[in-house]
């Protein structure tokens, strides 16, 4: 009996028995078919034309040589003994097989190529992200869109955002405080009063690819409801412009101002005044800096003017002070050499002259003078934690009137900032100078000042600030000496980026050898600060 006939009998006997016996028979038939293939066709079942294409799921046909164990694959193959289309069966009943076509590549090549060699030129996930600088943006402010604000500062989540105005960023601030002042007149006779403090600030920063514009402006007013004669304004500020002419040449332009008042017990007044006369100072500097490799040379010209308001005495008369108005013209030469990055020693020379509006003052003295100040020092930067400038030297000022003694002496100047920790910073400074006076017999006042400020962030929105100042005034040619200090503490609690609360306390004291000039005062303030 032939193999096909035996298979038909087993199928008729029962489905269960056929399933048990069918597998060995199919294996035997497969073995016979392989022995019938020509030697050049290969012995692998993977060369069968039916297996030329990929299996469902992208499976390799070589992995499934035992096709009888895969029902899906078995249904796609012709059954044993079936008559091929257009042909007749052989004598033994087995279908004649033609040799399969010879393959030029492995059957899995097409499957692997379809998976690994796809065209990914349009796949956006594999394209690199290239950031191209944007230029020529339209003016959003003129287009009706709200003004842009600067980026958020991750190191200070409560820092003011500022207002974007073109290429400038403005940081305005308004503060209104109320409190108590134990001595508004700053005199020996203490008469306390409630105090109202109004203050406005503006800080400017540019965002230019070259050049730079920065500045700080401040103005305030003290109002004493219980002592209106002690009301007084105050303010100061400076604007600085840097023009980068070339890589090694730059021009610096600065404008500055200051506003203060004279206290009733000042030796320069020497009278009981009804209110506090104003003292205004303003001026500017223009300088050119040229770099010759490591050598840096700066030439600057400066102009300043100081004016004094006439004082009203308690008896109604007017005390003229326009003879104290003075103009100062100076020329500064500074030469520095960079030894290494962050360390540049320098020599600074200032030559200036002071000319008053009147040739002689009310006492008949000619107070015009010429001066020269020579200083040597260095700028430094240590790991960005300690930065600043310190210098020391000698000054000399000669007066037009021979009755006024020349002023000479050492000078010390400097400003240092130390970032002790990310939460704590310390700033210290010192300065020496000669200011004008009208005290009879005194040629000038040598002033020495030292300041310190320590800030510490208790929390991200809670900052503690400690301040201290030491002053020393020496009236040259007289016996008047003044020693004073001021100390204060401030606590800032920021509710958000634009609104905060501030509480402060300040202590001022001055001891003077002049009669009626010493005083001390305590000021307590609490208020609201707004940063639009």
Coordinates of C-alpha atoms in Angstrom, one line a residue:
X1 CA 0.0 0.0 0.0
X2 CA 1.3 3.4 -0.9
X3 CA 1.9 6.2 1.6
X4 CA -1.1 8.3 0.4
X5 CA -3.5 5.4 0.6
X6 CA -2.3 4.6 4.1
X7 CA -2.9 8.2 5.1
X8 CA -6.5 8.1 3.8
X9 CA -7.2 5.0 5.8
X10 CA -6.0 6.5 9.0
X11 CA -8.0 9.6 8.4
X12 CA -11.2 7.5 8.0
X13 CA -10.4 5.6 11.2
X14 CA -10.7 8.6 13.4
X15 CA -9.6 12.1 13.8
X16 CA -7.8 11.5 17.1
X17 CA -5.7 8.6 15.8
X18 CA -4.9 10.6 12.6
X19 CA -3.5 13.5 14.6
X20 CA -1.2 11.1 16.5
X21 CA 0.2 9.4 13.5
X22 CA 0.1 12.3 11.0
X23 CA 3.2 14.0 12.3
X24 CA 5.6 11.1 11.8
X25 CA 4.2 10.4 8.4
X26 CA 4.6 14.1 7.3
X27 CA 8.2 14.0 8.6
X28 CA 8.8 10.9 6.6
X29 CA 7.3 12.4 3.4
X30 CA 9.4 15.5 3.9
X31 CA 12.5 13.4 4.2
X32 CA 11.7 11.5 1.0
X33 CA 11.0 14.8 -0.8
X34 CA 14.4 16.2 0.3
X35 CA 16.2 13.1 -1.0
X36 CA 14.4 13.6 -4.4
X37 CA 15.7 17.2 -4.7
X38 CA 18.6 17.8 -7.0
X39 CA 21.9 18.3 -5.3
X40 CA 22.2 21.9 -6.4
X41 CA 18.9 22.9 -4.8
X42 CA 20.1 22.7 -1.2
X43 CA 18.8 20.6 1.6
X44 CA 17.1 23.3 3.7
X45 CA 13.4 23.7 3.8
X46 CA 13.9 27.4 3.8
X47 CA 14.5 27.2 0.0
X48 CA 10.9 26.2 -0.7
X49 CA 9.2 28.8 -2.9
X50 CA 6.3 28.9 -0.5
X51 CA 8.7 30.2 2.2
X52 CA 10.2 32.9 0.0
X53 CA 8.1 35.6 1.7
X54 CA 8.2 36.5 5.4
X55 CA 6.0 34.8 7.8
X56 CA 3.4 36.6 9.9
X57 CA 5.1 38.8 12.5
X58 CA 8.3 38.9 10.5
X59 CA 9.5 35.5 11.7
X60 CA 12.4 33.7 10.0
X61 CA 11.3 30.6 8.0
X62 CA 14.5 28.7 8.9
X63 CA 13.2 28.8 12.5
X64 CA 10.1 26.8 11.5
X65 CA 11.5 23.9 9.5
X66 CA 9.0 21.5 11.2
X67 CA 6.1 23.1 9.4
X68 CA 3.7 20.4 10.6
X69 CA 3.7 21.8 14.1
X70 CA 2.4 25.2 12.8
X71 CA -1.3 24.8 11.9
X72 CA -1.4 28.1 10.0
X73 CA 1.6 27.2 8.0
X74 CA 0.3 23.7 7.3
X75 CA -2.9 25.0 5.8
X76 CA -0.9 27.1 3.3
X77 CA 1.0 24.0 2.0
X78 CA -0.5 21.5 -0.5
X79 CA -1.6 18.2 1.1
X80 CA 0.1 15.0 0.2
X81 CA -1.4 13.2 -2.8
X82 CA -3.0 16.4 -4.2
X83 CA -2.9 16.7 -8.0
X84 CA -1.0 19.7 -9.1
X85 CA -2.8 22.0 -11.5
X86 CA -2.2 21.2 -15.1
X87 CA -0.4 18.0 -14.5
X88 CA -0.9 14.3 -13.6
X89 CA 0.1 12.2 -10.7
X90 CA 3.1 9.8 -10.8
X91 CA 2.6 6.1 -10.6
X92 CA 3.3 6.1 -6.9
X93 CA 0.8 8.9 -6.3
X94 CA 3.4 11.4 -5.1
X95 CA 3.2 14.8 -6.8
X96 CA 6.3 15.5 -8.9
X97 CA 8.3 18.4 -7.5
X98 CA 10.3 20.8 -9.6
X99 CA 13.7 22.0 -8.3
X100 CA 13.3 25.4 -6.6
X101 CA 15.0 28.4 -8.0
X102 CA 18.5 29.1 -6.7
X103 CA 18.7 32.1 -4.4
X104 CA 21.3 34.7 -4.6
X105 CA 20.9 35.9 -1.0
X106 CA 19.7 34.5 2.3
X107 CA 15.9 34.6 2.7
X108 CA 16.2 36.8 5.8
X109 CA 18.0 39.6 4.0
X110 CA 14.8 41.2 2.8
X111 CA 13.3 41.1 6.2
X112 CA 16.3 42.6 7.9
X113 CA 16.7 45.2 5.2
X114 CA 13.0 46.3 5.6
X115 CA 13.6 46.8 9.3
X116 CA 17.1 48.4 9.5
X117 CA 17.4 50.2 6.2
X118 CA 14.4 52.4 6.1
X119 CA 14.5 55.9 4.8
X120 CA 14.6 58.1 8.0
X121 CA 15.2 61.4 6.2
X122 CA 11.6 62.4 7.1
X123 CA 11.6 61.1 10.6
X124 CA 11.5 64.3 12.8
X125 CA 12.4 62.4 15.9
X126 CA 15.9 61.8 14.5
X127 CA 16.6 65.3 13.3
X128 CA 19.0 67.4 15.4
X129 CA 17.7 70.5 17.0
X130 CA 19.5 73.6 15.7
X131 CA 18.9 76.9 17.5
X132 CA 19.3 79.8 15.1
X133 CA 19.7 83.3 16.5
X134 CA 16.7 85.5 15.9
X135 CA 17.2 89.0 14.6
X136 CA 15.0 91.7 13.2
X137 CA 12.1 91.1 15.6
X138 CA 9.4 93.7 15.4
X139 CA 8.8 96.2 18.2
X140 CA 6.3 94.4 20.3
X141 CA 5.6 97.4 22.4
X142 CA 4.3 99.4 19.4
X143 CA 2.3 96.4 18.2
X144 CA 0.0 96.6 21.2
X145 CA 1.5 93.5 23.0
X146 CA 2.4 93.9 26.7
X147 CA 6.0 94.8 27.3
X148 CA 8.3 91.8 27.5
X149 CA 10.0 91.0 30.8
X150 CA 13.4 89.5 31.4
X151 CA 14.1 85.9 32.1
X152 CA 13.4 84.4 35.4
X153 CA 16.3 84.1 37.7
X154 CA 16.5 80.6 39.1
X155 CA 18.8 81.7 41.9
X156 CA 16.3 84.3 43.3
X157 CA 12.7 83.2 42.7
X158 CA 11.5 86.5 44.3
X159 CA 13.7 88.9 42.3
X160 CA 11.9 91.7 40.4
X161 CA 11.2 90.9 36.8
X162 CA 11.6 94.4 35.6
X163 CA 9.9 96.1 32.6
X164 CA 11.2 95.6 29.1
X165 CA 11.4 98.9 27.1
X166 CA 13.0 98.1 23.8
X167 CA 16.6 97.0 24.5
X168 CA 16.5 98.4 28.1
X169 CA 15.2 96.7 31.2
X170 CA 13.8 99.0 33.9
X171 CA 13.5 98.1 37.5
X172 CA 11.4 100.7 39.3
X173 CA 10.5 100.5 43.0
X174 CA 8.2 102.5 45.3
X175 CA 8.2 102.4 49.0
X176 CA 5.9 104.0 51.6
X177 CA 6.8 103.8 55.3
X178 CA 5.6 105.1 58.6
X179 CA 7.3 105.2 61.9
X180 CA 8.9 107.4 64.6
X181 CA 12.0 109.6 64.8
X182 CA 13.4 110.6 68.1
X183 CA 15.3 113.6 66.8
X184 CA 14.2 114.9 63.4
X185 CA 16.3 118.1 63.7
X186 CA 19.5 116.2 64.4
X187 CA 20.4 118.7 67.2
X188 CA 21.2 118.7 70.8
X189 CA 17.6 119.4 71.7
X190 CA 15.6 116.3 71.0
X191 CA 11.9 116.6 70.0
X192 CA 10.5 113.4 68.6
X193 CA 7.9 113.1 65.9
X194 CA 6.0 110.7 63.8
X195 CA 7.6 110.2 60.4
X196 CA 6.3 109.4 56.9
X197 CA 8.9 108.2 54.5
X198 CA 8.3 108.2 50.7
X199 CA 10.9 106.8 48.4
X200 CA 11.2 106.0 44.7
X201 CA 14.0 104.1 42.9
X202 CA 14.9 103.2 39.3
X203 CA 17.5 100.8 38.1
X204 CA 18.4 100.6 34.4
X205 CA 20.2 97.8 32.5
X206 CA 20.8 97.5 28.8
X207 CA 20.7 94.3 26.7
X208 CA 23.0 95.3 23.8
X209 CA 25.5 93.1 21.9
X210 CA 28.0 95.9 22.3
X211 CA 28.1 99.0 24.4
X212 CA 26.4 99.2 27.8
X213 CA 24.1 101.5 29.7
X214 CA 23.5 101.1 33.5
X215 CA 22.3 103.3 36.2
X216 CA 20.7 103.7 39.6
X217 CA 18.5 106.7 40.6
X218 CA 17.0 107.3 44.0
X219 CA 14.9 110.0 45.6
X220 CA 13.0 110.3 48.9
X221 CA 11.3 112.6 51.3
X222 CA 10.9 112.7 55.1
X223 CA 7.7 114.3 56.4
X224 CA 7.3 115.0 60.1
X225 CA 3.7 115.9 61.0
X226 CA 4.7 117.0 64.5
X227 CA 7.7 119.0 63.3
X228 CA 7.1 120.3 59.8
X229 CA 10.3 122.5 59.8
X230 CA 12.4 119.3 59.9
X231 CA 10.9 118.0 56.6
X232 CA 13.7 117.2 54.1
X233 CA 14.3 115.5 50.7
X234 CA 17.3 113.4 49.8
X235 CA 18.5 111.5 46.8
X236 CA 21.5 110.4 44.7
X237 CA 22.2 108.5 41.5
X238 CA 24.4 107.9 38.5
X239 CA 24.0 106.8 34.9
X240 CA 26.9 105.2 33.1
X241 CA 27.3 104.7 29.3
X242 CA 30.1 102.6 27.8
X243 CA 30.8 102.8 24.1
X244 CA 32.9 100.1 22.5
X245 CA 34.6 102.0 19.7
X246 CA 37.0 99.1 18.8
X247 CA 38.2 95.9 20.5
X248 CA 40.8 97.8 22.4
X249 CA 39.2 101.2 22.7
X250 CA 36.2 102.3 24.7
X251 CA 34.6 105.5 25.9
X252 CA 33.0 105.9 29.3
X253 CA 30.5 108.6 30.0
X254 CA 28.9 109.1 33.5
X255 CA 26.4 111.5 34.9
X256 CA 25.7 111.8 38.6
X257 CA 23.8 113.9 41.2
X258 CA 23.3 114.1 44.9
X259 CA 20.8 115.9 47.1
X260 CA 21.0 116.5 50.8
X261 CA 20.3 119.1 53.5
X262 CA 22.2 120.9 56.2
X263 CA 21.4 120.2 59.7
X264 CA 20.6 123.0 62.1
X265 CA 23.7 122.3 64.3
X266 CA 26.2 122.3 61.5
X267 CA 29.3 124.5 62.2
X268 CA 29.0 126.0 58.7
X269 CA 25.6 127.5 59.6
X270 CA 26.4 128.6 63.2
X271 CA 22.8 129.9 63.5
X272 CA 19.3 128.7 64.4
X273 CA 17.5 128.1 61.1
X274 CA 13.8 127.8 60.4
X275 CA 14.2 124.8 58.1
X276 CA 17.0 122.7 56.5
X277 CA 18.7 124.4 53.5
X278 CA 19.3 122.2 50.4
X279 CA 22.7 121.1 49.1
X280 CA 22.8 119.9 45.5
X281 CA 25.7 118.3 43.8
X282 CA 25.8 117.2 40.1
X283 CA 28.4 116.6 37.5
X284 CA 29.8 114.2 34.9
X285 CA 32.9 112.4 33.6
X286 CA 34.0 111.5 30.1
X287 CA 36.9 109.1 29.7
X288 CA 38.8 107.1 27.0
X289 CA 40.4 103.8 27.7
X290 CA 43.0 102.2 25.4
X291 CA 44.4 98.7 25.8
X292 CA 47.9 97.9 24.6
X293 CA 47.9 94.1 25.2
X294 CA 48.1 93.9 29.0
X295 CA 48.7 97.6 29.5
X296 CA 45.6 99.7 30.1
X297 CA 45.6 103.5 29.9
X298 CA 42.6 105.7 30.8
X299 CA 42.3 109.5 30.4
X300 CA 39.3 111.2 31.9
X301 CA 37.9 114.7 32.3
X302 CA 35.4 115.5 35.1
X303 CA 33.2 118.5 35.9
X304 CA 31.2 118.9 39.1
X305 CA 29.2 121.7 40.7
X306 CA 27.9 122.2 44.2
X307 CA 25.3 124.7 45.2
X308 CA 23.9 125.8 48.6
X309 CA 20.4 127.1 49.3
X310 CA 20.1 130.3 51.3
X311 CA 18.9 129.6 54.9
X312 CA 16.1 131.3 56.7
X313 CA 16.8 132.1 60.3
X314 CA 14.2 131.9 63.1
X315 CA 14.0 135.7 63.3
X316 CA 12.9 135.9 59.6
X317 CA 16.2 137.1 58.1
X318 CA 18.0 135.3 55.3
X319 CA 21.5 133.9 55.5
X320 CA 23.0 134.0 52.1
X321 CA 25.1 131.0 51.1
X322 CA 25.7 131.6 47.4
X323 CA 29.3 132.4 48.1
X324 CA 29.8 128.7 48.8
X325 CA 28.8 127.6 45.4
X326 CA 31.8 126.1 43.6
X327 CA 32.8 124.4 40.3
X328 CA 35.4 121.7 40.1
X329 CA 37.3 120.7 36.9
X330 CA 39.7 117.8 36.9
X331 CA 41.8 115.6 34.7
X332 CA 42.6 112.0 35.7
X333 CA 45.2 109.6 34.3
X334 CA 45.1 106.0 35.3
X335 CA 47.6 103.3 34.1
X336 CA 47.2 99.6 34.9
X337 CA 48.9 96.4 33.9
X338 CA 47.2 93.0 34.0
X339 CA 49.6 90.6 35.6
X340 CA 47.1 87.8 35.4
X341 CA 43.3 87.6 34.8
X342 CA 41.5 89.2 37.7
X343 CA 44.6 91.0 39.1
X344 CA 45.5 94.4 37.7
X345 CA 47.7 96.8 39.7
X346 CA 47.3 100.5 38.7
X347 CA 48.6 104.0 39.4
X348 CA 46.0 106.8 39.5
X349 CA 46.7 110.6 39.3
X350 CA 44.0 113.3 39.7
X351 CA 44.7 117.0 39.1
X352 CA 41.8 119.4 39.8
X353 CA 41.0 123.0 40.4
X354 CA 38.0 124.5 42.3
X355 CA 36.6 127.9 41.4
X356 CA 33.9 129.6 43.5
X357 CA 31.2 131.9 42.1
X358 CA 32.6 134.8 44.1
X359 CA 36.3 135.6 44.4
X360 CA 36.0 136.1 48.2
X361 CA 33.4 134.7 50.7
X362 CA 31.5 136.6 53.3
X363 CA 34.6 136.6 55.6
X364 CA 36.9 138.1 52.9
X365 CA 38.8 134.8 52.2
X366 CA 39.7 133.6 48.7
X367 CA 38.8 129.9 48.8
X368 CA 39.7 128.9 45.2
X369 CA 42.3 126.0 45.3
X370 CA 44.3 123.5 43.2
X371 CA 44.8 119.9 44.2
X372 CA 46.6 116.8 43.2
X373 CA 46.0 113.2 44.4
X374 CA 48.2 110.2 43.6
X375 CA 47.1 106.7 44.4
X376 CA 48.4 103.2 43.8
X377 CA 46.3 100.1 44.1
X378 CA 44.9 97.1 42.4
X379 CA 41.7 95.5 41.2
X380 CA 41.2 91.8 41.9
X381 CA 38.8 88.9 41.5
X382 CA 39.4 85.7 43.4
X383 CA 37.2 82.8 42.2
X384 CA 34.3 85.3 41.7
X385 CA 33.8 85.1 45.5
X386 CA 36.0 88.1 46.4
X387 CA 36.1 91.1 44.1
X388 CA 36.9 94.7 44.4
X389 CA 39.5 97.5 44.3
X390 CA 41.7 98.9 47.0
X391 CA 44.2 101.8 46.8
X392 CA 46.2 104.2 48.9
X393 CA 48.2 107.4 48.3
X394 CA 48.7 111.0 49.1
X395 CA 46.8 114.2 48.5
X396 CA 47.8 117.9 48.5
X397 CA 45.6 121.0 48.1
X398 CA 46.9 124.6 47.9
X399 CA 44.6 127.6 48.4
X400 CA 44.7 130.9 46.7
X401 CA 44.5 132.8 50.1
X402 CA 47.8 132.6 52.0
X403 CA 45.8 132.8 55.3
X404 CA 44.4 129.3 54.6
X405 CA 46.6 126.4 55.4
X406 CA 47.3 123.8 52.7
X407 CA 45.7 120.5 53.2
X408 CA 47.9 117.4 52.9
X409 CA 47.7 113.8 54.1
X410 CA 47.3 110.2 53.2
X411 CA 44.2 108.8 51.4
X412 CA 42.7 105.3 51.5
X413 CA 39.9 104.2 49.1
X414 CA 38.4 100.9 48.2
X415 CA 35.4 98.7 47.8
X416 CA 35.3 95.0 48.3
X417 CA 32.5 92.4 47.9
X418 CA 32.7 89.0 49.4
X419 CA 30.2 86.3 48.5
X420 CA 30.7 84.2 51.6
X421 CA 27.9 81.7 50.8
X422 CA 25.1 81.6 48.3
X423 CA 22.9 83.1 51.0
X424 CA 25.4 85.6 52.6
X425 CA 27.4 88.5 51.2
X426 CA 29.5 91.2 52.7
X427 CA 30.4 94.6 51.2
X428 CA 32.9 97.0 52.7
X429 CA 34.2 100.3 51.5
X430 CA 36.3 103.3 52.5
X431 CA 36.9 106.8 51.0
X432 CA 39.0 109.9 51.8
X433 CA 38.4 113.4 50.5
X434 CA 38.5 117.1 51.1
X435 CA 35.2 119.1 51.0
X436 CA 34.6 122.8 51.2
X437 CA 33.7 124.8 54.3
X438 CA 33.0 128.4 55.3
X439 CA 34.0 128.2 58.9
X440 CA 36.4 131.1 59.6
X441 CA 40.0 130.0 59.6
X442 CA 39.3 126.5 58.2
X443 CA 40.7 125.8 54.8
X444 CA 38.8 122.6 54.2
X445 CA 37.3 119.5 55.8
X446 CA 39.2 116.2 55.5
X447 CA 36.6 113.5 55.6
X448 CA 37.2 109.8 56.1
X449 CA 34.4 107.3 55.8
X450 CA 34.1 103.5 56.2
X451 CA 31.0 101.6 55.4
X452 CA 29.9 97.9 55.7
X453 CA 26.8 96.0 54.7
X454 CA 26.0 92.4 55.5
X455 CA 23.0 90.6 53.9
X456 CA 21.8 87.1 54.7
X457 CA 18.7 85.3 53.3
X458 CA 17.0 83.6 56.2
X459 CA 14.5 82.2 53.7
X460 CA 14.1 82.6 49.9
X461 CA 11.7 85.5 50.6
X462 CA 13.1 86.8 53.9
X463 CA 16.3 88.8 53.9
X464 CA 18.2 90.3 56.8
X465 CA 20.5 93.3 56.2
X466 CA 22.9 94.9 58.7
X467 CA 24.6 98.2 57.9
X468 CA 27.2 100.3 59.6
X469 CA 29.1 103.6 58.9
X470 CA 32.0 105.4 60.6
X471 CA 32.7 109.0 59.8
X472 CA 35.5 111.4 60.8
X473 CA 35.6 115.1 59.9
X474 CA 38.7 117.2 60.6
X475 CA 38.3 121.0 60.0
X476 CA 41.9 121.9 58.9
X477 CA 43.2 125.1 60.6
X478 CA 40.8 124.9 63.5
X479 CA 40.2 122.7 66.6
X480 CA 36.8 121.3 65.4
X481 CA 36.8 117.5 65.2
X482 CA 33.8 115.3 64.6
X483 CA 33.4 111.6 65.1
X484 CA 30.2 109.8 64.3
X485 CA 28.6 106.5 63.4
X486 CA 25.4 105.0 62.1
X487 CA 24.1 101.5 62.4
X488 CA 20.9 99.9 61.1
X489 CA 19.0 96.7 60.5
X490 CA 16.5 95.9 57.8
X491 CA 14.1 93.0 57.4
X492 CA 12.5 92.4 54.0
X493 CA 9.7 89.9 53.6
X494 CA 8.7 89.5 49.9
X495 CA 5.1 88.3 49.4
X496 CA 5.8 87.8 45.7
X497 CA 8.0 89.3 43.0
X498 CA 6.4 92.7 43.0
X499 CA 5.2 93.2 46.6
X500 CA 7.0 93.1 49.9
X501 CA 7.1 94.3 53.5
X502 CA 10.1 96.1 55.1
X503 CA 10.8 97.0 58.7
X504 CA 13.9 98.9 59.7
X505 CA 15.7 100.5 62.6
X506 CA 18.6 103.0 62.5
X507 CA 20.8 104.6 65.1
X508 CA 22.8 107.8 64.4
X509 CA 25.2 109.6 66.7
X510 CA 27.8 112.4 66.3
X511 CA 30.2 113.8 68.8
X512 CA 31.7 117.2 67.9
X513 CA 34.0 119.7 69.6
X514 CA 31.8 122.5 68.3
X515 CA 29.2 123.8 70.8
X516 CA 25.7 122.6 70.0
X517 CA 26.7 120.3 67.2
X518 CA 26.5 116.8 68.8
X519 CA 23.4 114.7 68.6
X520 CA 22.0 111.2 68.5
X521 CA 18.7 109.9 67.0
X522 CA 16.7 106.7 66.6
X523 CA 14.4 106.0 63.7
X524 CA 11.8 103.2 63.4
X525 CA 10.1 102.5 60.1
X526 CA 7.7 99.9 58.7
X527 CA 6.3 100.0 55.2
X528 CA 5.2 98.5 52.0
X529 CA 7.6 98.1 49.0
X530 CA 6.3 97.7 45.4
X531 CA 8.4 96.5 42.5
X532 CA 6.2 96.9 39.3

